[in-house]
Amino acid sequence: MDEHLTLCLHKLEQQLTHLTALTQLLDSELNALAAKKGDGLKDIAREKLTLLNTIQKLDKELSGFEKSLFAHQESQHITSKINSLLIECKQKNEVNAHAAHQANLSIRELKDILIGGPSSVTYGQDGAVVSQNNELVRNLKA
């Protein structure tokens, strides 16, 4: 086997390993979001950034190889797995972003309840906005 092909396959295998780790990390991120573990999310964010930088570096290295090396059967097989993992990572990242957004909304609602923000906004007969304050938090002392 050609030395360049061997090196290319090795880099592709590394990329596959890193993307597999990223999918697992995204699963951990979703679990941390669901459990509302802020410290865990910070650690995961650091790991994710390091992993993404490594993946980006490998992409740059792989882009330097001749395109003909990727036409080999071994390369195509690994590349196919990599593309599947990329799609999976993108989907998991979108789910995590949605979960983070929902968690942020629920925290904001809880904060508004605790500080006595308006619980509902309606319109009066004259069309003006009427805020109805929640009586649950009157005279609340922390």
Short mmCIF file of N, CA, C and O in Angstrom, two decimals:
data_model
loop_
_atom_site.label_atom_id
_atom_site.label_comp_id
_atom_site.label_asym_id
_atom_site.label_seq_id
_atom_site.Cartn_x
_atom_site.Cartn_y
_atom_site.Cartn_z
N MET A 1 0.84 -1.18 0.00
CA MET A 1 0.00 0.00 0.00
C MET A 1 0.89 1.24 0.00
O MET A 1 1.90 1.29 0.68
N ASP A 2 0.46 2.21 -0.71
CA ASP A 2 1.19 3.47 -0.85
C ASP A 2 1.31 4.16 0.51
O ASP A 2 0.39 4.14 1.33
N GLU A 3 2.45 4.78 0.75
CA GLU A 3 2.71 5.47 2.02
C GLU A 3 1.72 6.61 2.24
O GLU A 3 1.23 6.82 3.36
N HIS A 4 1.38 7.35 1.18
CA HIS A 4 0.43 8.46 1.30
C HIS A 4 -0.98 7.95 1.62
O HIS A 4 -1.68 8.56 2.43
N LEU A 5 -1.34 6.83 1.01
CA LEU A 5 -2.66 6.24 1.28
C LEU A 5 -2.74 5.77 2.73
O LEU A 5 -3.74 6.00 3.41
N THR A 6 -1.68 5.15 3.21
CA THR A 6 -1.64 4.69 4.60
C THR A 6 -1.78 5.86 5.56
O THR A 6 -2.55 5.80 6.53
N LEU A 7 -1.06 6.93 5.29
CA LEU A 7 -1.15 8.12 6.15
C LEU A 7 -2.55 8.73 6.08
O LEU A 7 -3.11 9.12 7.11
N CYS A 8 -3.13 8.78 4.89
CA CYS A 8 -4.48 9.32 4.71
C CYS A 8 -5.49 8.48 5.49
O CYS A 8 -6.35 9.02 6.18
N LEU A 9 -5.38 7.14 5.37
CA LEU A 9 -6.29 6.25 6.10
C LEU A 9 -6.14 6.43 7.61
O LEU A 9 -7.14 6.42 8.35
N HIS A 10 -4.91 6.61 8.05
CA HIS A 10 -4.66 6.83 9.48
C HIS A 10 -5.35 8.12 9.95
O HIS A 10 -5.99 8.15 11.00
N LYS A 11 -5.22 9.18 9.17
CA LYS A 11 -5.87 10.46 9.52
C LYS A 11 -7.39 10.31 9.51
O LYS A 11 -8.09 10.87 10.38
N LEU A 12 -7.92 9.57 8.54
CA LEU A 12 -9.36 9.35 8.48
C LEU A 12 -9.85 8.56 9.70
O LEU A 12 -10.90 8.87 10.27
N GLU A 13 -9.07 7.57 10.11
CA GLU A 13 -9.42 6.79 11.31
C GLU A 13 -9.40 7.68 12.55
O GLU A 13 -10.27 7.56 13.42
N GLN A 14 -8.43 8.58 12.63
CA GLN A 14 -8.38 9.52 13.75
C GLN A 14 -9.62 10.40 13.75
O GLN A 14 -10.23 10.64 14.80
N GLN A 15 -9.99 10.87 12.58
CA GLN A 15 -11.18 11.73 12.46
C GLN A 15 -12.42 10.97 12.90
O GLN A 15 -13.27 11.51 13.61
N LEU A 16 -12.52 9.72 12.50
CA LEU A 16 -13.65 8.88 12.89
C LEU A 16 -13.70 8.72 14.42
O LEU A 16 -14.76 8.83 15.03
N THR A 17 -12.55 8.50 15.02
CA THR A 17 -12.46 8.35 16.48
C THR A 17 -12.90 9.64 17.18
O THR A 17 -13.67 9.60 18.15
N HIS A 18 -12.44 10.77 16.69
CA HIS A 18 -12.79 12.06 17.31
C HIS A 18 -14.27 12.37 17.14
O HIS A 18 -14.90 12.90 18.06
N LEU A 19 -14.83 12.05 16.00
CA LEU A 19 -16.26 12.30 15.78
C LEU A 19 -17.12 11.38 16.63
O LEU A 19 -18.17 11.79 17.12
N THR A 20 -16.67 10.16 16.83
CA THR A 20 -17.38 9.24 17.73
C THR A 20 -17.36 9.80 19.15
O THR A 20 -18.39 9.79 19.85
N ALA A 21 -16.22 10.31 19.57
CA ALA A 21 -16.11 10.93 20.90
C ALA A 21 -17.02 12.15 20.99
O ALA A 21 -17.64 12.39 22.04
N LEU A 22 -17.13 12.91 19.90
CA LEU A 22 -18.00 14.09 19.91
C LEU A 22 -19.46 13.70 20.06
O LEU A 22 -20.20 14.36 20.79
N THR A 23 -19.89 12.64 19.41
CA THR A 23 -21.29 12.21 19.56
C THR A 23 -21.57 11.81 21.00
O THR A 23 -22.63 12.14 21.55
N GLN A 24 -20.62 11.14 21.63
CA GLN A 24 -20.80 10.76 23.03
C GLN A 24 -20.81 12.00 23.93
O GLN A 24 -21.58 12.07 24.90
N LEU A 25 -19.98 12.96 23.61
CA LEU A 25 -19.93 14.20 24.39
C LEU A 25 -21.24 14.98 24.24
O LEU A 25 -21.73 15.57 25.21
N LEU A 26 -21.81 14.97 23.05
CA LEU A 26 -23.09 15.65 22.84
C LEU A 26 -24.21 14.96 23.62
O LEU A 26 -25.11 15.63 24.14
N ASP A 27 -24.14 13.65 23.75
CA ASP A 27 -25.11 12.93 24.58
C ASP A 27 -24.95 13.34 26.05
O ASP A 27 -25.93 13.57 26.76
N SER A 28 -23.70 13.45 26.49
CA SER A 28 -23.43 13.89 27.87
C SER A 28 -23.92 15.31 28.09
O SER A 28 -24.45 15.64 29.16
N GLU A 29 -23.76 16.15 27.08
CA GLU A 29 -24.22 17.53 27.17
C GLU A 29 -25.74 17.59 27.35
O GLU A 29 -26.25 18.34 28.19
N LEU A 30 -26.45 16.77 26.60
CA LEU A 30 -27.91 16.74 26.73
C LEU A 30 -28.32 16.26 28.11
O LEU A 30 -29.24 16.82 28.73
N ASN A 31 -27.64 15.25 28.63
CA ASN A 31 -27.93 14.76 29.98
C ASN A 31 -27.67 15.84 31.03
O ASN A 31 -28.44 16.01 31.98
N ALA A 32 -26.58 16.58 30.86
CA ALA A 32 -26.25 17.67 31.80
C ALA A 32 -27.28 18.79 31.71
O ALA A 32 -27.66 19.39 32.72
N LEU A 33 -27.76 19.07 30.49
CA LEU A 33 -28.80 20.09 30.33
C LEU A 33 -30.09 19.65 31.02
O LEU A 33 -30.73 20.45 31.70
N ALA A 34 -30.45 18.40 30.84
CA ALA A 34 -31.67 17.88 31.45
C ALA A 34 -31.57 17.88 32.98
O ALA A 34 -32.55 18.16 33.66
N ALA A 35 -30.37 17.60 33.50
CA ALA A 35 -30.17 17.57 34.94
C ALA A 35 -29.87 18.95 35.51
O ALA A 35 -29.73 19.11 36.72
N LYS A 36 -29.74 19.95 34.63
CA LYS A 36 -29.43 21.33 35.02
C LYS A 36 -28.14 21.39 35.85
O LYS A 36 -28.08 22.03 36.89
N LYS A 37 -27.10 20.72 35.35
CA LYS A 37 -25.80 20.71 36.01
C LYS A 37 -24.90 21.71 35.31
O LYS A 37 -24.26 21.40 34.31
N GLY A 38 -24.82 22.91 35.85
CA GLY A 38 -24.03 23.98 35.26
C GLY A 38 -22.55 23.69 35.21
O GLY A 38 -21.88 23.96 34.21
N ASP A 39 -22.00 23.13 36.29
CA ASP A 39 -20.57 22.83 36.31
C ASP A 39 -20.23 21.77 35.27
O ASP A 39 -19.21 21.86 34.60
N GLY A 40 -21.08 20.78 35.15
CA GLY A 40 -20.87 19.74 34.15
C GLY A 40 -20.89 20.31 32.75
O GLY A 40 -20.11 19.90 31.89
N LEU A 41 -21.76 21.28 32.52
CA LEU A 41 -21.85 21.91 31.21
C LEU A 41 -20.59 22.69 30.87
O LEU A 41 -20.14 22.69 29.73
N LYS A 42 -20.00 23.32 31.87
CA LYS A 42 -18.75 24.05 31.64
C LYS A 42 -17.63 23.10 31.23
O LYS A 42 -16.88 23.38 30.30
N ASP A 43 -17.53 21.98 31.93
CA ASP A 43 -16.50 20.99 31.60
C ASP A 43 -16.73 20.42 30.20
O ASP A 43 -15.78 20.27 29.43
N ILE A 44 -17.97 20.13 29.89
CA ILE A 44 -18.31 19.58 28.58
C ILE A 44 -17.99 20.60 27.49
O ILE A 44 -17.47 20.23 26.43
N ALA A 45 -18.28 21.87 27.75
CA ALA A 45 -18.00 22.91 26.75
C ALA A 45 -16.50 23.00 26.46
O ALA A 45 -16.10 23.14 25.30
N ARG A 46 -15.69 22.88 27.50
CA ARG A 46 -14.23 22.90 27.30
C ARG A 46 -13.78 21.69 26.48
O ARG A 46 -12.99 21.83 25.54
N GLU A 47 -14.29 20.51 26.84
CA GLU A 47 -13.94 19.30 26.10
C GLU A 47 -14.39 19.39 24.64
O GLU A 47 -13.67 18.99 23.73
N LYS A 48 -15.59 19.93 24.46
CA LYS A 48 -16.14 20.05 23.11
C LYS A 48 -15.28 20.99 22.26
O LYS A 48 -14.99 20.69 21.10
N LEU A 49 -14.88 22.09 22.83
CA LEU A 49 -14.04 23.04 22.11
C LEU A 49 -12.70 22.41 21.71
O LEU A 49 -12.25 22.56 20.57
N THR A 50 -12.09 21.70 22.63
CA THR A 50 -10.83 21.02 22.35
C THR A 50 -11.01 19.99 21.23
O THR A 50 -10.21 19.92 20.30
N LEU A 51 -12.08 19.22 21.32
CA LEU A 51 -12.36 18.20 20.32
C LEU A 51 -12.64 18.82 18.96
O LEU A 51 -12.15 18.34 17.93
N LEU A 52 -13.40 19.89 18.94
CA LEU A 52 -13.70 20.57 17.67
C LEU A 52 -12.44 21.15 17.04
O LEU A 52 -12.28 21.10 15.81
N ASN A 53 -11.56 21.69 17.86
CA ASN A 53 -10.29 22.20 17.33
C ASN A 53 -9.45 21.08 16.73
O ASN A 53 -8.83 21.25 15.67
N THR A 54 -9.43 19.93 17.39
CA THR A 54 -8.69 18.77 16.88
C THR A 54 -9.28 18.29 15.56
O THR A 54 -8.55 17.99 14.61
N ILE A 55 -10.60 18.23 15.49
CA ILE A 55 -11.29 17.81 14.27
C ILE A 55 -11.00 18.78 13.13
O ILE A 55 -10.71 18.38 12.00
N GLN A 56 -11.03 20.06 13.44
CA GLN A 56 -10.74 21.08 12.43
C GLN A 56 -9.30 20.96 11.93
O GLN A 56 -9.04 21.08 10.73
N LYS A 57 -8.36 20.70 12.83
CA LYS A 57 -6.96 20.53 12.45
C LYS A 57 -6.80 19.32 11.53
O LYS A 57 -6.10 19.40 10.51
N LEU A 58 -7.46 18.23 11.87
CA LEU A 58 -7.40 17.03 11.02
C LEU A 58 -8.02 17.29 9.65
O LEU A 58 -7.52 16.80 8.64
N ASP A 59 -9.12 18.04 9.63
CA ASP A 59 -9.75 18.40 8.34
C ASP A 59 -8.76 19.13 7.45
O ASP A 59 -8.67 18.87 6.26
N LYS A 60 -8.03 20.06 8.07
CA LYS A 60 -7.05 20.84 7.30
C LYS A 60 -5.95 19.93 6.77
O LYS A 60 -5.52 20.06 5.62
N GLU A 61 -5.49 19.01 7.61
CA GLU A 61 -4.46 18.07 7.18
C GLU A 61 -4.98 17.17 6.05
O GLU A 61 -4.27 16.91 5.07
N LEU A 62 -6.21 16.71 6.18
CA LEU A 62 -6.80 15.84 5.16
C LEU A 62 -7.01 16.57 3.83
O LEU A 62 -6.92 15.96 2.77
N SER A 63 -7.26 17.86 3.90
CA SER A 63 -7.46 18.62 2.67
C SER A 63 -6.18 18.73 1.85
O SER A 63 -6.24 19.02 0.66
N GLY A 64 -5.04 18.46 2.46
CA GLY A 64 -3.76 18.52 1.76
C GLY A 64 -3.44 17.26 0.96
O GLY A 64 -2.52 17.25 0.16
N PHE A 65 -4.21 16.19 1.17
CA PHE A 65 -3.98 14.95 0.43
C PHE A 65 -4.58 15.04 -0.96
O PHE A 65 -5.55 15.76 -1.20
N GLU A 66 -3.99 14.27 -1.87
CA GLU A 66 -4.52 14.20 -3.24
C GLU A 66 -5.92 13.60 -3.21
O GLU A 66 -6.20 12.68 -2.46
N LYS A 67 -6.78 14.13 -4.06
CA LYS A 67 -8.17 13.67 -4.12
C LYS A 67 -8.27 12.20 -4.54
O LYS A 67 -9.19 11.50 -4.16
N SER A 68 -7.29 11.73 -5.30
CA SER A 68 -7.32 10.33 -5.77
C SER A 68 -7.22 9.34 -4.61
O SER A 68 -7.72 8.21 -4.71
N LEU A 69 -6.61 9.75 -3.49
CA LEU A 69 -6.50 8.86 -2.34
C LEU A 69 -7.87 8.56 -1.72
O LEU A 69 -8.07 7.49 -1.14
N PHE A 70 -8.79 9.48 -1.87
CA PHE A 70 -10.12 9.30 -1.30
C PHE A 70 -11.02 8.44 -2.19
O PHE A 70 -12.13 8.10 -1.81
N ALA A 71 -10.52 8.08 -3.37
CA ALA A 71 -11.29 7.24 -4.29
C ALA A 71 -11.10 5.75 -3.97
O ALA A 71 -11.88 4.92 -4.44
N HIS A 72 -10.10 5.41 -3.17
CA HIS A 72 -9.88 4.01 -2.80
C HIS A 72 -11.04 3.50 -1.95
O HIS A 72 -11.65 4.26 -1.20
N GLN A 73 -11.27 2.21 -2.06
CA GLN A 73 -12.40 1.59 -1.35
C GLN A 73 -12.29 1.80 0.17
O GLN A 73 -13.29 2.13 0.82
N GLU A 74 -11.09 1.63 0.72
CA GLU A 74 -10.91 1.81 2.17
C GLU A 74 -11.24 3.23 2.60
O GLU A 74 -11.89 3.47 3.61
N SER A 75 -10.78 4.19 1.81
CA SER A 75 -11.04 5.60 2.10
C SER A 75 -12.52 5.92 2.01
O SER A 75 -13.06 6.62 2.87
N GLN A 76 -13.17 5.41 0.99
CA GLN A 76 -14.59 5.67 0.80
C GLN A 76 -15.41 5.11 1.96
O GLN A 76 -16.37 5.73 2.41
N HIS A 77 -15.03 3.93 2.43
CA HIS A 77 -15.74 3.30 3.55
C HIS A 77 -15.66 4.17 4.82
O HIS A 77 -16.67 4.44 5.47
N ILE A 78 -14.45 4.61 5.13
CA ILE A 78 -14.26 5.45 6.32
C ILE A 78 -14.93 6.81 6.12
O ILE A 78 -15.56 7.34 7.04
N THR A 79 -14.79 7.38 4.94
CA THR A 79 -15.40 8.68 4.64
C THR A 79 -16.92 8.62 4.79
O THR A 79 -17.54 9.55 5.30
N SER A 80 -17.50 7.51 4.38
CA SER A 80 -18.95 7.33 4.52
C SER A 80 -19.35 7.34 5.99
O SER A 80 -20.34 7.97 6.38
N LYS A 81 -18.59 6.64 6.83
CA LYS A 81 -18.86 6.63 8.28
C LYS A 81 -18.71 8.04 8.86
O LYS A 81 -19.50 8.46 9.70
N ILE A 82 -17.67 8.74 8.42
CA ILE A 82 -17.43 10.10 8.90
C ILE A 82 -18.59 11.01 8.55
O ILE A 82 -19.08 11.78 9.40
N ASN A 83 -19.08 10.92 7.31
CA ASN A 83 -20.21 11.77 6.90
C ASN A 83 -21.46 11.45 7.70
O ASN A 83 -22.20 12.36 8.08
N SER A 84 -21.69 10.18 8.01
CA SER A 84 -22.85 9.80 8.84
C SER A 84 -22.72 10.39 10.24
O SER A 84 -23.69 10.89 10.81
N LEU A 85 -21.51 10.31 10.79
CA LEU A 85 -21.29 10.87 12.13
C LEU A 85 -21.43 12.39 12.13
O LEU A 85 -21.94 12.97 13.11
N LEU A 86 -21.00 13.04 11.07
CA LEU A 86 -21.16 14.49 10.98
C LEU A 86 -22.64 14.88 11.00
O LEU A 86 -23.03 15.83 11.69
N ILE A 87 -23.46 14.15 10.27
CA ILE A 87 -24.90 14.41 10.26
C ILE A 87 -25.49 14.17 11.64
O ILE A 87 -26.28 14.97 12.15
N GLU A 88 -25.06 13.08 12.29
CA GLU A 88 -25.55 12.77 13.63
C GLU A 88 -25.15 13.86 14.63
O GLU A 88 -25.95 14.29 15.47
N CYS A 89 -23.91 14.33 14.53
CA CYS A 89 -23.43 15.40 15.42
C CYS A 89 -24.24 16.68 15.22
O CYS A 89 -24.60 17.35 16.19
N LYS A 90 -24.52 17.00 13.97
CA LYS A 90 -25.29 18.20 13.67
C LYS A 90 -26.69 18.10 14.28
O LYS A 90 -27.17 19.04 14.92
N GLN A 91 -27.33 16.95 14.14
CA GLN A 91 -28.67 16.76 14.69
C GLN A 91 -28.64 16.84 16.21
O GLN A 91 -29.49 17.49 16.82
N LYS A 92 -27.67 16.18 16.83
CA LYS A 92 -27.58 16.21 18.30
C LYS A 92 -27.29 17.62 18.80
O LYS A 92 -27.83 18.04 19.83
N ASN A 93 -26.47 18.36 18.08
CA ASN A 93 -26.16 19.73 18.47
C ASN A 93 -27.41 20.61 18.39
O ASN A 93 -27.63 21.46 19.25
N GLU A 94 -28.23 20.41 17.36
CA GLU A 94 -29.48 21.17 17.24
C GLU A 94 -30.44 20.83 18.38
O GLU A 94 -31.09 21.72 18.93
N VAL A 95 -30.53 19.55 18.74
CA VAL A 95 -31.38 19.14 19.86
C VAL A 95 -30.88 19.78 21.15
O VAL A 95 -31.67 20.30 21.95
N ASN A 96 -29.56 19.77 21.36
CA ASN A 96 -28.99 20.36 22.57
C ASN A 96 -29.23 21.87 22.62
O ASN A 96 -29.51 22.42 23.69
N ALA A 97 -29.11 22.53 21.48
CA ALA A 97 -29.37 23.97 21.44
C ALA A 97 -30.82 24.26 21.81
O ALA A 97 -31.10 25.20 22.55
N HIS A 98 -31.73 23.45 21.30
CA HIS A 98 -33.15 23.63 21.63
C HIS A 98 -33.39 23.38 23.12
O HIS A 98 -34.12 24.13 23.78
N ALA A 99 -32.77 22.33 23.66
CA ALA A 99 -32.91 22.02 25.09
C ALA A 99 -32.35 23.15 25.95
O ALA A 99 -32.94 23.53 26.97
N ALA A 100 -31.22 23.71 25.54
CA ALA A 100 -30.62 24.82 26.29
C ALA A 100 -31.54 26.04 26.25
O ALA A 100 -31.71 26.73 27.25
N HIS A 101 -32.12 26.29 25.09
CA HIS A 101 -33.04 27.42 24.95
C HIS A 101 -34.26 27.23 25.85
O HIS A 101 -34.69 28.17 26.54
N GLN A 102 -34.83 26.03 25.86
CA GLN A 102 -35.99 25.75 26.71
C GLN A 102 -35.64 25.89 28.19
O GLN A 102 -36.42 26.42 28.98
N ALA A 103 -34.45 25.42 28.57
CA ALA A 103 -34.02 25.54 29.97
C ALA A 103 -33.88 27.01 30.34
O ALA A 103 -34.27 27.43 31.43
N ASN A 104 -33.34 27.81 29.42
CA ASN A 104 -33.18 29.24 29.67
C ASN A 104 -34.55 29.91 29.85
O ASN A 104 -34.73 30.75 30.73
N LEU A 105 -35.52 29.53 29.02
CA LEU A 105 -36.87 30.11 29.15
C LEU A 105 -37.50 29.75 30.49
O LEU A 105 -38.11 30.61 31.14
N SER A 106 -37.36 28.50 30.90
CA SER A 106 -37.98 28.10 32.17
C SER A 106 -37.31 28.80 33.35
O SER A 106 -37.97 29.18 34.32
N ILE A 107 -35.99 29.00 33.27
CA ILE A 107 -35.29 29.71 34.34
C ILE A 107 -35.74 31.17 34.38
O ILE A 107 -35.96 31.74 35.45
N ARG A 108 -35.91 31.77 33.22
CA ARG A 108 -36.37 33.16 33.16
C ARG A 108 -37.79 33.28 33.75
O ARG A 108 -38.08 34.23 34.48
N GLU A 109 -38.65 32.32 33.43
CA GLU A 109 -40.01 32.35 33.99
C GLU A 109 -39.97 32.24 35.51
O GLU A 109 -40.67 32.96 36.21
N LEU A 110 -39.15 31.33 36.02
CA LEU A 110 -39.02 31.15 37.46
C LEU A 110 -38.50 32.43 38.11
O LEU A 110 -39.00 32.86 39.15
N LYS A 111 -37.52 33.04 37.48
CA LYS A 111 -36.96 34.29 38.00
C LYS A 111 -38.04 35.37 38.05
O LYS A 111 -38.17 36.10 39.04
N ASP A 112 -38.83 35.49 36.98
CA ASP A 112 -39.91 36.48 36.96
C ASP A 112 -40.92 36.23 38.06
O ASP A 112 -41.40 37.17 38.69
N ILE A 113 -41.22 34.97 38.32
CA ILE A 113 -42.17 34.64 39.39
C ILE A 113 -41.59 35.04 40.73
O ILE A 113 -42.26 35.66 41.56
N LEU A 114 -40.31 34.73 40.94
CA LEU A 114 -39.69 35.01 42.24
C LEU A 114 -39.48 36.49 42.50
O LEU A 114 -39.55 36.94 43.63
N ILE A 115 -39.20 37.28 41.46
CA ILE A 115 -39.00 38.71 41.69
C ILE A 115 -40.28 39.50 41.52
O ILE A 115 -40.28 40.72 41.66
N GLY A 116 -41.35 38.82 41.23
CA GLY A 116 -42.65 39.49 41.15
C GLY A 116 -42.94 40.15 39.83
O GLY A 116 -43.69 41.12 39.78
N GLY A 117 -42.37 39.65 38.78
CA GLY A 117 -42.66 40.19 37.46
C GLY A 117 -44.09 39.88 37.07
O GLY A 117 -44.76 39.05 37.69
N PRO A 118 -44.61 40.55 36.08
CA PRO A 118 -45.99 40.28 35.67
C PRO A 118 -46.15 38.84 35.21
O PRO A 118 -45.31 38.33 34.47
N SER A 119 -47.20 38.18 35.68
CA SER A 119 -47.39 36.79 35.32
C SER A 119 -48.18 36.66 34.02
O SER A 119 -48.13 35.64 33.36
N SER A 120 -48.96 37.70 33.71
CA SER A 120 -49.68 37.65 32.44
C SER A 120 -49.92 39.06 31.94
O SER A 120 -50.01 40.00 32.72
N VAL A 121 -50.00 39.18 30.67
CA VAL A 121 -50.26 40.46 30.04
C VAL A 121 -51.50 40.29 29.17
O VAL A 121 -51.56 39.38 28.36
N THR A 122 -52.48 41.15 29.40
CA THR A 122 -53.70 41.09 28.60
C THR A 122 -54.01 42.49 28.10
O THR A 122 -53.28 43.44 28.37
N TYR A 123 -55.11 42.61 27.38
CA TYR A 123 -55.54 43.90 26.86
C TYR A 123 -56.85 44.30 27.53
O TYR A 123 -57.74 43.48 27.72
N GLY A 124 -56.94 45.57 27.91
CA GLY A 124 -58.17 46.09 28.49
C GLY A 124 -59.19 46.41 27.42
O GLY A 124 -58.93 46.27 26.21
N GLN A 125 -60.37 46.90 27.85
CA GLN A 125 -61.45 47.21 26.90
C GLN A 125 -61.05 48.32 25.94
O GLN A 125 -61.51 48.37 24.81
N ASP A 126 -60.17 49.21 26.41
CA ASP A 126 -59.74 50.32 25.56
C ASP A 126 -58.56 49.95 24.67
O ASP A 126 -58.06 50.77 23.92
N GLY A 127 -58.09 48.68 24.76
CA GLY A 127 -56.98 48.22 23.92
C GLY A 127 -55.62 48.43 24.54
O GLY A 127 -54.61 48.08 23.94
N ALA A 128 -55.58 48.99 25.73
CA ALA A 128 -54.30 49.22 26.40
C ALA A 128 -53.82 47.92 27.04
O ALA A 128 -54.61 47.06 27.41
N VAL A 129 -52.51 47.80 27.17
CA VAL A 129 -51.92 46.62 27.80
C VAL A 129 -52.14 46.69 29.30
O VAL A 129 -51.87 47.71 29.93
N VAL A 130 -52.63 45.60 29.88
CA VAL A 130 -52.87 45.51 31.31
C VAL A 130 -52.05 44.34 31.85
O VAL A 130 -52.21 43.20 31.40
N SER A 131 -51.15 44.63 32.78
CA SER A 131 -50.35 43.57 33.40
C SER A 131 -51.01 43.17 34.70
O SER A 131 -51.40 44.01 35.50
N GLN A 132 -51.11 41.87 34.89
CA GLN A 132 -51.67 41.37 36.14
C GLN A 132 -50.54 40.76 36.94
O GLN A 132 -49.91 39.80 36.50
N ASN A 133 -50.27 41.31 38.09
CA ASN A 133 -49.18 40.80 38.92
C ASN A 133 -49.60 39.55 39.65
O ASN A 133 -50.74 39.41 40.06
N ASN A 134 -48.65 38.67 39.84
CA ASN A 134 -48.89 37.43 40.52
C ASN A 134 -48.87 37.69 42.03
O ASN A 134 -47.90 38.20 42.57
N GLU A 135 -49.94 37.32 42.72
CA GLU A 135 -50.03 37.55 44.16
C GLU A 135 -49.19 36.57 44.97
O GLU A 135 -49.05 36.74 46.16
N LEU A 136 -48.63 35.56 44.33
CA LEU A 136 -47.84 34.57 45.04
C LEU A 136 -46.57 35.15 45.65
O LEU A 136 -46.08 34.65 46.66
N VAL A 137 -46.04 36.20 45.08
CA VAL A 137 -44.75 36.70 45.54
C VAL A 137 -44.83 38.01 46.30
O VAL A 137 -43.82 38.63 46.56
N ARG A 138 -45.98 38.42 46.67
CA ARG A 138 -46.12 39.66 47.45
C ARG A 138 -45.43 39.50 48.80
O ARG A 138 -45.56 38.48 49.47
N ASN A 139 -44.67 40.47 49.17
CA ASN A 139 -43.97 40.51 50.46
C ASN A 139 -43.06 39.32 50.67
O ASN A 139 -42.83 38.88 51.77
N LEU A 140 -42.52 38.79 49.58
CA LEU A 140 -41.59 37.67 49.68
C LEU A 140 -40.22 38.22 50.07
O LEU A 140 -39.74 39.18 49.50
N LYS A 141 -39.63 37.62 51.08
CA LYS A 141 -38.32 38.03 51.52
C LYS A 141 -37.37 36.85 51.40
O LYS A 141 -37.68 35.76 51.84
N ALA A 142 -36.24 37.10 50.79
CA ALA A 142 -35.28 36.00 50.60
C ALA A 142 -34.23 36.03 51.68
O ALA A 142 -33.89 36.99 52.25
#
